[in-house]
mmCIF file of C-alpha atoms and ligand atoms in Angstrom:
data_model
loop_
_atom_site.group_PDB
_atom_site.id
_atom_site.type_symbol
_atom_site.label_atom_id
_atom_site.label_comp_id
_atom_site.label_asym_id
_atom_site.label_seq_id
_atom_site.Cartn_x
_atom_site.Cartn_y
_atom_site.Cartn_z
ATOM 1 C CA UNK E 9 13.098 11.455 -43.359
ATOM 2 C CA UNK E 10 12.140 13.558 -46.425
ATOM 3 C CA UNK E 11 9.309 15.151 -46.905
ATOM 4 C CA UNK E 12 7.786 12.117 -49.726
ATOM 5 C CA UNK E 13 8.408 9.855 -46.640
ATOM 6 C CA UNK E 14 6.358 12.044 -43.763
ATOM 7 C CA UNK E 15 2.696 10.029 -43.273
ATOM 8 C CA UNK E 16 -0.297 11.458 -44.229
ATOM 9 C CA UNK E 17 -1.974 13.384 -41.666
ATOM 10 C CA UNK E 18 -5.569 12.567 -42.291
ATOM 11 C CA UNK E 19 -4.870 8.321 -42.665
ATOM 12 C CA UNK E 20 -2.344 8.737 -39.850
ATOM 13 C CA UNK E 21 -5.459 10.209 -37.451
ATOM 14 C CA UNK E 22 -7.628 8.020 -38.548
ATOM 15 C CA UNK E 23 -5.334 5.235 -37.545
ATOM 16 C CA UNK E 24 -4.648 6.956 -34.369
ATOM 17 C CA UNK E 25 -8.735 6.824 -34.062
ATOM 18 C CA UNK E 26 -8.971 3.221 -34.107
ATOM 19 C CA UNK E 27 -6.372 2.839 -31.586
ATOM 20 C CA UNK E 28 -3.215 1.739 -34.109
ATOM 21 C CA UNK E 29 -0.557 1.421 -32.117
ATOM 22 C CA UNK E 30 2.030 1.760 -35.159
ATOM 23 C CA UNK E 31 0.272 4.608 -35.951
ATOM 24 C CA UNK E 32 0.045 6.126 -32.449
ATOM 25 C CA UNK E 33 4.131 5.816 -32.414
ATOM 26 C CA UNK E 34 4.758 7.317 -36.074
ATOM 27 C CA UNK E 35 2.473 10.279 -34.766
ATOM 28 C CA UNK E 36 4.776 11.198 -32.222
ATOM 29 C CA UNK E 37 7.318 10.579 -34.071
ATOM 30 C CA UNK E 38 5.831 13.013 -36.350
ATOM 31 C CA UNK E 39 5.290 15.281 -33.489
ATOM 32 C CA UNK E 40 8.717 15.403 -32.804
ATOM 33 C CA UNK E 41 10.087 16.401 -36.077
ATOM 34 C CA UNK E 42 11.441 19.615 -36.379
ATOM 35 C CA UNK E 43 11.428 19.857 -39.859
ATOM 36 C CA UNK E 44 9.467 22.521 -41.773
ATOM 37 C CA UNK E 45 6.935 19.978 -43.710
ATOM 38 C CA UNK E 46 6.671 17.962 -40.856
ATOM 39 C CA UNK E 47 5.487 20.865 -38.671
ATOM 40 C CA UNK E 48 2.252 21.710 -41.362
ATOM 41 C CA UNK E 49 1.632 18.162 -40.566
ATOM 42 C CA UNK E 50 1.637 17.869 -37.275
ATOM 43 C CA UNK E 51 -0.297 20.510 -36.851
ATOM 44 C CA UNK E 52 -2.909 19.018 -39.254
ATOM 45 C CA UNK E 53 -2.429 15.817 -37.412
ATOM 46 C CA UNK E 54 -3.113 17.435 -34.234
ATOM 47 C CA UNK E 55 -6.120 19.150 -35.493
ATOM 48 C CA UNK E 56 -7.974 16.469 -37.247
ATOM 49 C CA UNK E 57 -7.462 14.568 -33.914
ATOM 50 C CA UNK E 58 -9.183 17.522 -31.855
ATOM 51 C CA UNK E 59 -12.690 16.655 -32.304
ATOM 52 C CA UNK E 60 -15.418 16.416 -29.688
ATOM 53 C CA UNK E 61 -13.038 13.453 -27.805
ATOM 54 C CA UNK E 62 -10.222 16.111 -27.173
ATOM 55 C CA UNK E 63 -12.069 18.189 -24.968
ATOM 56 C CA UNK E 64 -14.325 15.992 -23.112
ATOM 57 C CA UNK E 65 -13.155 12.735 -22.936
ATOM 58 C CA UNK E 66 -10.590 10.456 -21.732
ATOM 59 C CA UNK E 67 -7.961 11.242 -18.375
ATOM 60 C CA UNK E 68 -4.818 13.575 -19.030
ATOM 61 C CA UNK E 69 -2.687 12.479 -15.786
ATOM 62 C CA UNK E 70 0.529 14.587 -14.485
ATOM 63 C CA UNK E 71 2.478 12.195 -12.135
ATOM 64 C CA UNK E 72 5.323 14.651 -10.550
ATOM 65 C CA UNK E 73 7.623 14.405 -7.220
ATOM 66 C CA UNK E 74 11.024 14.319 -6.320
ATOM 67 C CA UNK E 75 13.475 11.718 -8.033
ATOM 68 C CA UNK E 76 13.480 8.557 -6.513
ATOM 69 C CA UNK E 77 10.215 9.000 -4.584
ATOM 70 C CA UNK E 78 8.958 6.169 -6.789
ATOM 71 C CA UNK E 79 7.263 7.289 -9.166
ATOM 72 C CA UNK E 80 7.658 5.080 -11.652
ATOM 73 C CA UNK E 81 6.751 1.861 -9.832
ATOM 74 C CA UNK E 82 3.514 4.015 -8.708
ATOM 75 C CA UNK E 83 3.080 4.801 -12.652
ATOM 76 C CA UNK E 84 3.511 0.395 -13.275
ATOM 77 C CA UNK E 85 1.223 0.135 -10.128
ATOM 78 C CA UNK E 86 -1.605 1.905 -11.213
ATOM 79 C CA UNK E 87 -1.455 0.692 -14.760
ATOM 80 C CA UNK E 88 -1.669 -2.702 -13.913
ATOM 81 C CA UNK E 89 -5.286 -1.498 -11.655
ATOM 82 C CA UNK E 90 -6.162 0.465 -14.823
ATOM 83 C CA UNK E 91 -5.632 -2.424 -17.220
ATOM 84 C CA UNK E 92 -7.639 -5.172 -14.850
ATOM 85 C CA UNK E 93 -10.612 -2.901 -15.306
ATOM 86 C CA UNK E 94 -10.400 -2.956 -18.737
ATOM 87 C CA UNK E 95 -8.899 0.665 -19.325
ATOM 88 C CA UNK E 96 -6.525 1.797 -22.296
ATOM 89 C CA UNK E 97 -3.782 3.289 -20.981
ATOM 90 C CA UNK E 98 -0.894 6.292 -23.144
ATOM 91 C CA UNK E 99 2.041 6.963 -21.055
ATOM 92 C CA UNK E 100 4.635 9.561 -22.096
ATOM 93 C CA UNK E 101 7.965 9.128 -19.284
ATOM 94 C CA UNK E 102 9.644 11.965 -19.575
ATOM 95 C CA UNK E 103 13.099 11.044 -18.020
ATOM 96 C CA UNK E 104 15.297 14.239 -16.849
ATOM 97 C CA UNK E 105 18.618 14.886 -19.351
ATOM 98 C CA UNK E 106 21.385 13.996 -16.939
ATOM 99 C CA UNK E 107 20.754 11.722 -14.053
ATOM 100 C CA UNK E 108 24.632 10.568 -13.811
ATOM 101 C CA UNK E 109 23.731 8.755 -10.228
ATOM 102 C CA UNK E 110 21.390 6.360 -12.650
ATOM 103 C CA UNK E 111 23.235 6.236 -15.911
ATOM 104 C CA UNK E 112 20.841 8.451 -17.136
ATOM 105 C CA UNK E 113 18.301 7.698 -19.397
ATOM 106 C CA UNK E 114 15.254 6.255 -20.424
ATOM 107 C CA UNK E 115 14.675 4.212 -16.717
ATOM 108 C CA UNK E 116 11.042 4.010 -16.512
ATOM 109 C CA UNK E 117 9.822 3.372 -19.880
ATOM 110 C CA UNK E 118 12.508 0.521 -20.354
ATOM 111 C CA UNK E 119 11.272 -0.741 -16.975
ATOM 112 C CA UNK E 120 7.771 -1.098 -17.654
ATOM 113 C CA UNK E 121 7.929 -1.920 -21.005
ATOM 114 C CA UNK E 122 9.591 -4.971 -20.332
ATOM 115 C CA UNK E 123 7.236 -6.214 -17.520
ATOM 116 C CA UNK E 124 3.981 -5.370 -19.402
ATOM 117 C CA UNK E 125 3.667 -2.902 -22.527
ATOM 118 C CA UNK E 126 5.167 -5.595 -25.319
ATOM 119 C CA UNK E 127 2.128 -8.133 -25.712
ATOM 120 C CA UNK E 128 -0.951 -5.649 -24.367
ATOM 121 C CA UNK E 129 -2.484 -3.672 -26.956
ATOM 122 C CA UNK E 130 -4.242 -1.682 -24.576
ATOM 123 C CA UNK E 131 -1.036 0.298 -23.637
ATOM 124 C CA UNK E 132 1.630 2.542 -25.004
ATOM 125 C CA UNK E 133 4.496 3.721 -23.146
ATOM 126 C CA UNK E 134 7.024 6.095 -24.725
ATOM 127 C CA UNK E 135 9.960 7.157 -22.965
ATOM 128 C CA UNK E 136 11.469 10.667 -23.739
ATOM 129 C CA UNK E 137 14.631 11.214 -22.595
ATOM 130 C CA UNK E 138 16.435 14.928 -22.111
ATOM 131 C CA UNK E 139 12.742 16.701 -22.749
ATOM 132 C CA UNK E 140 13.497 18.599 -18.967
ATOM 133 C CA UNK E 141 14.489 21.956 -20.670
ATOM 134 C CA UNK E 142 15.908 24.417 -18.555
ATOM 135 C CA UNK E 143 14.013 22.799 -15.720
ATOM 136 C CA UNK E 144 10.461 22.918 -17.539
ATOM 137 C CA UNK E 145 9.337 20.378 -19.536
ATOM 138 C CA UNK E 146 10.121 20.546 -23.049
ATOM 139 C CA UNK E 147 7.011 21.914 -25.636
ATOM 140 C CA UNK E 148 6.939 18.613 -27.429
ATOM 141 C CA UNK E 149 5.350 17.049 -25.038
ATOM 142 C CA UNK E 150 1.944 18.659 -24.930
ATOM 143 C CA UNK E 151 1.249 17.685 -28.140
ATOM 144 C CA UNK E 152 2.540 14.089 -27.434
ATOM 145 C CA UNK E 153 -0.079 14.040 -24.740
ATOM 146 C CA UNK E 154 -2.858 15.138 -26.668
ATOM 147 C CA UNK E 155 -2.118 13.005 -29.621
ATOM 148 C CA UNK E 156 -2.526 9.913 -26.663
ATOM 149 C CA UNK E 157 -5.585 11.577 -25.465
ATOM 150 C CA UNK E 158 -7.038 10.676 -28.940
ATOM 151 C CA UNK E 159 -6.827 7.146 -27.918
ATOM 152 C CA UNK E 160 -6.500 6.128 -24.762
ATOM 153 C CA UNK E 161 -9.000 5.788 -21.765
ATOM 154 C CA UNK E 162 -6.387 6.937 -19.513
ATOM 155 C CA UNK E 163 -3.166 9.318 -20.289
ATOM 156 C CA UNK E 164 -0.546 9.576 -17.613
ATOM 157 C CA UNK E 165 2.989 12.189 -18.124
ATOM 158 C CA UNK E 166 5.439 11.507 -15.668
ATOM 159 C CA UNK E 167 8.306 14.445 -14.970
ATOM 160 C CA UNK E 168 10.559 14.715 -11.915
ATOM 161 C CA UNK E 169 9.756 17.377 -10.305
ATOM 162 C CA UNK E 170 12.160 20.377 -10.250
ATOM 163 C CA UNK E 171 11.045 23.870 -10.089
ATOM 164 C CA UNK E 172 9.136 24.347 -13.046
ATOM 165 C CA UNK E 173 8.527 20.628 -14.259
ATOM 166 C CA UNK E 174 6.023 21.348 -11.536
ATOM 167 C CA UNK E 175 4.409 24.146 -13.291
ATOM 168 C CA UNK E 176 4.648 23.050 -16.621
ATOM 169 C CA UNK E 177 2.987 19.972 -15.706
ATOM 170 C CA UNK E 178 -0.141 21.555 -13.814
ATOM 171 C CA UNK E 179 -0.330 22.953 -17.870
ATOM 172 C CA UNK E 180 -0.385 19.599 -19.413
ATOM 173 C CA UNK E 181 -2.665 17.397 -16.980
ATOM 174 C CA UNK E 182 -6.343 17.647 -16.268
ATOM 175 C CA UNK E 183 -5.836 15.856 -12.738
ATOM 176 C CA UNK E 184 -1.975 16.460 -11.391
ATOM 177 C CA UNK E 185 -0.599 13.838 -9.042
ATOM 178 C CA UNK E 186 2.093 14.467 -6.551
ATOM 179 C CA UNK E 187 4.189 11.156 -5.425
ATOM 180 C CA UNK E 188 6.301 11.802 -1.718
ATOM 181 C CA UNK E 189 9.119 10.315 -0.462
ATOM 182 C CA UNK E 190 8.553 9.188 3.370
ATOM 183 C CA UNK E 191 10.496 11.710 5.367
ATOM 184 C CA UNK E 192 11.557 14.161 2.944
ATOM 185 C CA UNK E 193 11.963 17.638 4.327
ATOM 186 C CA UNK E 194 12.061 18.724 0.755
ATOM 187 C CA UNK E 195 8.398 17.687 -0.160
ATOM 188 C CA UNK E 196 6.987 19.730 3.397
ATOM 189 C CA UNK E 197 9.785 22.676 2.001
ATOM 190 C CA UNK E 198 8.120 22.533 -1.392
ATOM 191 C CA UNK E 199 4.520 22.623 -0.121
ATOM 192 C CA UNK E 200 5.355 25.359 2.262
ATOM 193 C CA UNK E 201 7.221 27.347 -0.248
ATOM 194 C CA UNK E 202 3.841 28.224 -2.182
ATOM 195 C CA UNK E 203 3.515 25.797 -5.007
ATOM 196 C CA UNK E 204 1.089 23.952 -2.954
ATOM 197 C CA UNK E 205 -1.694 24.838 -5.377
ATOM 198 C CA UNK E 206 -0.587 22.458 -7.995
ATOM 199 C CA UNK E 207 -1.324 19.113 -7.029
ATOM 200 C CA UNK E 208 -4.703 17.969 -7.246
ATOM 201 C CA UNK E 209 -3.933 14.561 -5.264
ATOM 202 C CA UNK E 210 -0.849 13.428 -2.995
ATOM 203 C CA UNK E 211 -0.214 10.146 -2.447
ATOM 204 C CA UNK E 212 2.890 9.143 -0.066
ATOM 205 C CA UNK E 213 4.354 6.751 -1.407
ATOM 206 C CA UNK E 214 6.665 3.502 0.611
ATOM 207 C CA UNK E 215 3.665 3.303 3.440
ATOM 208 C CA UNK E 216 5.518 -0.162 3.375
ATOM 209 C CA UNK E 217 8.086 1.632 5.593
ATOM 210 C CA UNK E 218 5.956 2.622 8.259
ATOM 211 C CA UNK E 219 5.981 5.147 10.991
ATOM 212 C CA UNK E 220 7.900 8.035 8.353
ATOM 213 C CA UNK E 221 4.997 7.316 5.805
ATOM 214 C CA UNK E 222 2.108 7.930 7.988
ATOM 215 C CA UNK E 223 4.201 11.211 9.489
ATOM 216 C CA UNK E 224 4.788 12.795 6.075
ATOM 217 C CA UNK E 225 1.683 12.262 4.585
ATOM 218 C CA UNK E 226 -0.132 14.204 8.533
ATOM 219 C CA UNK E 227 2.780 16.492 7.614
ATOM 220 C CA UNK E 228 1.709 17.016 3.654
ATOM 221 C CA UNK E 229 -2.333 16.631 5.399
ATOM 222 C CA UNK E 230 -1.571 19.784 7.308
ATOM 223 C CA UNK E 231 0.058 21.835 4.815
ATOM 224 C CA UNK E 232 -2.578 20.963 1.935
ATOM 225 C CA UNK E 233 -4.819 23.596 0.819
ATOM 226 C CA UNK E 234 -8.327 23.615 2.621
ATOM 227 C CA UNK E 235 -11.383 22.777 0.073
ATOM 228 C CA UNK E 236 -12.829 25.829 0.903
ATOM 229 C CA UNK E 237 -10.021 27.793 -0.485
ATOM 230 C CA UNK E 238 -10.501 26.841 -3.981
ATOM 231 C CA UNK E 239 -13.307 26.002 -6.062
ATOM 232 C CA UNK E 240 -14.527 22.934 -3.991
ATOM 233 C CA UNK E 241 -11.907 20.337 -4.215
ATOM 234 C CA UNK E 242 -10.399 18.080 -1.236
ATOM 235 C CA UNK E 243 -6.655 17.830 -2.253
ATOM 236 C CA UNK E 244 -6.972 14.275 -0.843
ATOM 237 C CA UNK E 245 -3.388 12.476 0.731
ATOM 238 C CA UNK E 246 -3.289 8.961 0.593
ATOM 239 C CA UNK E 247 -0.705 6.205 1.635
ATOM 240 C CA UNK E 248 0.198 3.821 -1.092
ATOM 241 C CA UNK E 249 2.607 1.487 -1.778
ATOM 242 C CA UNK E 250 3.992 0.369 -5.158
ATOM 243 C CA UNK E 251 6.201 -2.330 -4.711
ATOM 244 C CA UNK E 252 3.679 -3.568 -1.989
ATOM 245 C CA UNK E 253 0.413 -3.111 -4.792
ATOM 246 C CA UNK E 254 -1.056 -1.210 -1.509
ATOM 247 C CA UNK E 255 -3.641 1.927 -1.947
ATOM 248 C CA UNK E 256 -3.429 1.662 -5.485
ATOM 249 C CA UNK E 257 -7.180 1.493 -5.533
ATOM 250 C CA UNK E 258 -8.145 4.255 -3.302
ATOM 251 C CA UNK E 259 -5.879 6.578 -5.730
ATOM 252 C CA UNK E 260 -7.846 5.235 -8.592
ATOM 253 C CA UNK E 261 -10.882 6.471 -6.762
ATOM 254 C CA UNK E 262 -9.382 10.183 -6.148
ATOM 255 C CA UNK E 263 -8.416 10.233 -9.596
ATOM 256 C CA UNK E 264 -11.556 9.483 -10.448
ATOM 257 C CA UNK E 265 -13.105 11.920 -8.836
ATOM 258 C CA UNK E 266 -11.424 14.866 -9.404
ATOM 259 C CA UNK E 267 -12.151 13.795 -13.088
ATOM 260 C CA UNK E 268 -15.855 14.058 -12.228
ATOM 261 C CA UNK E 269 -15.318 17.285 -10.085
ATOM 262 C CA UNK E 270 -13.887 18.546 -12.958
ATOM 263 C CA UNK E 271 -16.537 17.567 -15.707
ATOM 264 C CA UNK E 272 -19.036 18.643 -13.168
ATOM 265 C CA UNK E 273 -17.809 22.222 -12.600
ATOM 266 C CA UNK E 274 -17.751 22.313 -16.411
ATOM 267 C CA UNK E 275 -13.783 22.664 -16.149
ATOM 268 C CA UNK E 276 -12.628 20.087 -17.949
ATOM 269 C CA UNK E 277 -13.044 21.457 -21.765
ATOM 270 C CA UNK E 278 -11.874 25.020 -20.495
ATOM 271 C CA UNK E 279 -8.671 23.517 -18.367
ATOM 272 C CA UNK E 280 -7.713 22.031 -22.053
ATOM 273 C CA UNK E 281 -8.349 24.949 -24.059
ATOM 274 C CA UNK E 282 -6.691 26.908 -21.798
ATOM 275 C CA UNK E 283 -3.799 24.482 -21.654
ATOM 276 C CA UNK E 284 -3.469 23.847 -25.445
ATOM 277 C CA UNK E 285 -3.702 28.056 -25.790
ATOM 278 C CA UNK E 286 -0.796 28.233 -23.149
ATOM 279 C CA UNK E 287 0.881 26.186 -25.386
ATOM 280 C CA UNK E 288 0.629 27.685 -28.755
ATOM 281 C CA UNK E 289 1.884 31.157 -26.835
ATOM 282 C CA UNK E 290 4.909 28.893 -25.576
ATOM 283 C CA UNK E 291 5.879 27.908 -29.082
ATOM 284 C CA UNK E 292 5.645 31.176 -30.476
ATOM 285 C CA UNK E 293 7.437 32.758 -27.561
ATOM 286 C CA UNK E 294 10.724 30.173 -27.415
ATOM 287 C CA UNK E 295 11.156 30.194 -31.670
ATOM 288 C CA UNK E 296 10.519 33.938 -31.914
ATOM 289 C CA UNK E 297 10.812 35.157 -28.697
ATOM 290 C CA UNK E 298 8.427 38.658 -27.532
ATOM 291 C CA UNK E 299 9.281 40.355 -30.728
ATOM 292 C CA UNK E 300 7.493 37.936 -32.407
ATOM 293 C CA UNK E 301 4.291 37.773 -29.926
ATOM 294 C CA UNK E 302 4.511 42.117 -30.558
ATOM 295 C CA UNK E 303 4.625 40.973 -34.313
ATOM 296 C CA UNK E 304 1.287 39.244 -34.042
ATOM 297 C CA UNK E 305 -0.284 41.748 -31.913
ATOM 298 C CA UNK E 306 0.814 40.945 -28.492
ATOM 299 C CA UNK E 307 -0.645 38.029 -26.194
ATOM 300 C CA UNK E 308 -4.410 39.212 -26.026
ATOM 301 C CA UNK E 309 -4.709 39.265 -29.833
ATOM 302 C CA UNK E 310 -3.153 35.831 -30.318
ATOM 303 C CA UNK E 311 -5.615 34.792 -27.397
ATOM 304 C CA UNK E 312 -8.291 35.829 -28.910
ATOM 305 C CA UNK E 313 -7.754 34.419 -32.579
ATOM 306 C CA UNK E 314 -6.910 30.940 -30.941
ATOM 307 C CA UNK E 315 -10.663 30.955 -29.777
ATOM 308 C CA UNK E 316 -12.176 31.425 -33.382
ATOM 309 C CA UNK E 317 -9.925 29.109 -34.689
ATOM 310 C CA UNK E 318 -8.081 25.119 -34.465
ATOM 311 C CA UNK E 319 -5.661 26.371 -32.285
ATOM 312 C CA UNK E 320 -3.225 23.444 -33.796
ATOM 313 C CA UNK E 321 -3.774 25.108 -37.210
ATOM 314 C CA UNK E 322 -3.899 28.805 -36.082
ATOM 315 C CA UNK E 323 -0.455 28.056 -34.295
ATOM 316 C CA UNK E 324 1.164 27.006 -37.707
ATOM 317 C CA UNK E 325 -0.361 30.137 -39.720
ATOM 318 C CA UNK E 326 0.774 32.700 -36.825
ATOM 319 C CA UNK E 327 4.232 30.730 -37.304
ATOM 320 C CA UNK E 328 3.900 31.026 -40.983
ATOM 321 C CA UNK E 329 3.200 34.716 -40.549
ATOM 322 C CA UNK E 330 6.264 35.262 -38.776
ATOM 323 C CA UNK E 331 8.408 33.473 -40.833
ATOM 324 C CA UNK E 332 7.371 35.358 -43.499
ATOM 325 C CA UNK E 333 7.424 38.813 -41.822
ATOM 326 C CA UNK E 334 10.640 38.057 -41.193
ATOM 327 C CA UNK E 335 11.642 37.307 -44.534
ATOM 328 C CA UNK E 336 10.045 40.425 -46.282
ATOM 329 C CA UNK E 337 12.228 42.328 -43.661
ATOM 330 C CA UNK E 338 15.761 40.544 -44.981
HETATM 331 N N1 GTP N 20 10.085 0.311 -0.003
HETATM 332 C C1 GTP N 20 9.599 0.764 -1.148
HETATM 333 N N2 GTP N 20 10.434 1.117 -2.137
HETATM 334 C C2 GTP N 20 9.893 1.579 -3.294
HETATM 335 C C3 GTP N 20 8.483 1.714 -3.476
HETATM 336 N N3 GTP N 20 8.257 2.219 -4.712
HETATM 337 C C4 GTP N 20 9.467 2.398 -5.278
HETATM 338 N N4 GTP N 20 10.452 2.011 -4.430
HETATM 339 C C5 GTP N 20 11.898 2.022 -4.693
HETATM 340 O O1 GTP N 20 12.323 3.370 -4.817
HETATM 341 C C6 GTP N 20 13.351 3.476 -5.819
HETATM 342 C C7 GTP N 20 12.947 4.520 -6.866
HETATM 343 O O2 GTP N 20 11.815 4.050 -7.573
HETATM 344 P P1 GTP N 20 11.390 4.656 -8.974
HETATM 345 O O3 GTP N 20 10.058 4.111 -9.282
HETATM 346 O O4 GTP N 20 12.463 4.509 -9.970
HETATM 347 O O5 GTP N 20 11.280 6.205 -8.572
HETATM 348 P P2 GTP N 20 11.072 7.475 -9.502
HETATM 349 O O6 GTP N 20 10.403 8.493 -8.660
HETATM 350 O O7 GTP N 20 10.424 7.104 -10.765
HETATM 351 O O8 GTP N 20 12.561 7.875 -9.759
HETATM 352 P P3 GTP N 20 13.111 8.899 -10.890
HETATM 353 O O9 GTP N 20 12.292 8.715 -12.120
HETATM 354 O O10 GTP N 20 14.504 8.461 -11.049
HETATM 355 O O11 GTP N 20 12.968 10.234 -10.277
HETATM 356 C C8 GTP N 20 13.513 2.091 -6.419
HETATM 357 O O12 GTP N 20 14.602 1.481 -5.790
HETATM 358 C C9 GTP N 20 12.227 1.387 -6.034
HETATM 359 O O13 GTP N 20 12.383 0.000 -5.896
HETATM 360 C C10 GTP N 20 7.630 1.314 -2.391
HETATM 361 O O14 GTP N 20 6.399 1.376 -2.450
HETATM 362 N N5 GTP N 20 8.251 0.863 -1.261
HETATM 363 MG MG1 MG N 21 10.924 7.532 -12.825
#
């Protein structure tokens, strides 16, 4: 695409606004261009997007949990409850790069798209395949997220969870889901192993199967954090089953409210700030690496200019700065 061809920021949010669905798809299309105009854009994109809406409204979902656990049928699941009570529903899929035991591939985007996204207007579902960098989840997709967050009620990311997918995605979501598989020593490994504190909500999924269900999610009960270690919050288990439409509704309610725990406790605009700061450091830090962070001052003084400014916007000019450091250096 040249440059003439990339869409007009300001048009393209106000599309986005109103809830175009072309338009939601060319912005992330946008989003994903590496090219140097295309990057002033997006970044104008993303900041005439980032009004009141971005910080306060709307539900920014992680969905993570070891492959196969089922996931994506939960994801189908609980946007079919969603869409019966009326709610919009954004869902970015991000598939791992090489899954040779499936084919690899874009598996749950194709799979729900076929059963419901193509005549609903009311949901989006873009698959991103081989965004699972070096374990984490590739910087792209924060942005993607937000730019969903502009218009729909609901926003859920799905990742497989391995190692730092984990992490990243407790970066990205206000709320973070984590799906078990029935008798998997992994998921009681994980929790024990200390990243415990990243889920919000567990749900254990296959209750369909019985006895090994109801044991893992005691199991996951046991090893969940207590709500008085941290700021209030339950860490609620639940039983569900997605091919069996089972519990669906009861996770709709915990998702609920840890949204209103959150908006409550005044976290919610602060979790995103701090989220979308995390992510202009990660930018700067994987195209420049820590010489350019010491460039710009080191991490506090990039923190601190991202409060006074759009942090979408500052992000390009401390980019811009670099570049051109970098230049007058040659
Ligand atoms: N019995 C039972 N099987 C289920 C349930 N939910 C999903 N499955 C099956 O579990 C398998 C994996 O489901 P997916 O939804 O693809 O799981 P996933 O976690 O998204 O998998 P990856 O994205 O590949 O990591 C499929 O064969 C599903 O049919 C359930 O509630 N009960
Ligand atoms: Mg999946």
């Amino acid at each position: 695409m040249t440059q003439a061809q990339l869409p007009d920021p300001e048009q393209l949010a106000a599309r986005i606004l109103r809830g175009e669905r072309s338009a939601v798809a060319s912005g992330l299309n946008l989003l994903d261009n590496k090219l140097a105009g295309a990057r002033q854009r997006s970044a104008h994109l993303l900041a005439a997007l980032a009004g009141e809406r971005a910080l306060n409204d709307g539900h920014l979902i992680g969905v993570t949990g070891p492959p196969g656990a089922g996931k994506s049928s939960l994801v189908s699941a609980m946007i079919r409850q969603w869409r019966l009570a009326g709610r919009t529903v954004g869902v970015l899929a991000v598939d791992p790069s090489s899954r040779p035991e499936l084919g690899g591939g874009a598996l749950l985007g194709d799979r729900i798209r076929i059963k419901n996204a193509a005549h609903d207007e009311g949901l989006f579902i873009r698959s991103l395949a081989n965004r699972n960098q070096l374990g984490g989840v590739a910087t792209e997709v924060w942005p993607m997220s937000w730019l969903l967050l502009a218009c729909f009620d609901v926003v859920v990311v799905e990742t497989v969870g391995v190692g730092q997918t984990e992490i990243d995605i407790a970066e990205i979501g206000d709320t973070v889901l984590y799906v078990a598989q029935p008798a998997s020593g992994d998921t009681i490994q994980y929790l024990k192993s200390g990243i415990i504190e990243i889920p919000d909500i567990f749900a254990v999924n296959k209750s369909d199967l019985g006895a090994p269900a109801h044991k893992t999610a005691s199991e996951i009960g046991r090893s969940a954090p207590r709500s008085d270690r941290r700021d209030g919050w339950d860490y609620p288990v639940c039983l569900v089953s997605a091919t069996m439409n089972t519990g669906i509704q009861q996770l709709h309610g915990h998702f609920d409210r840890h949204r209103v725990f959150l908006a409550d406790a005044r976290l919610l605009g602060k979790l995103r700030t701090r989220h979308q700061s995390g992510w202009v450091l990660r930018v700067l830090k994987e195209e420049f690496g820590t010489f350019g962070i010491e460039l710009l001052g080191g991490y506090a003084e990039i923190g601190r200019r991202l409060e006074e400014a759009n942090q979408f916007e500052e992000c390009e000019r401390l980019r811009q700065h670099i570049i051109s450091r970098f230049k007058s250096s040659d």
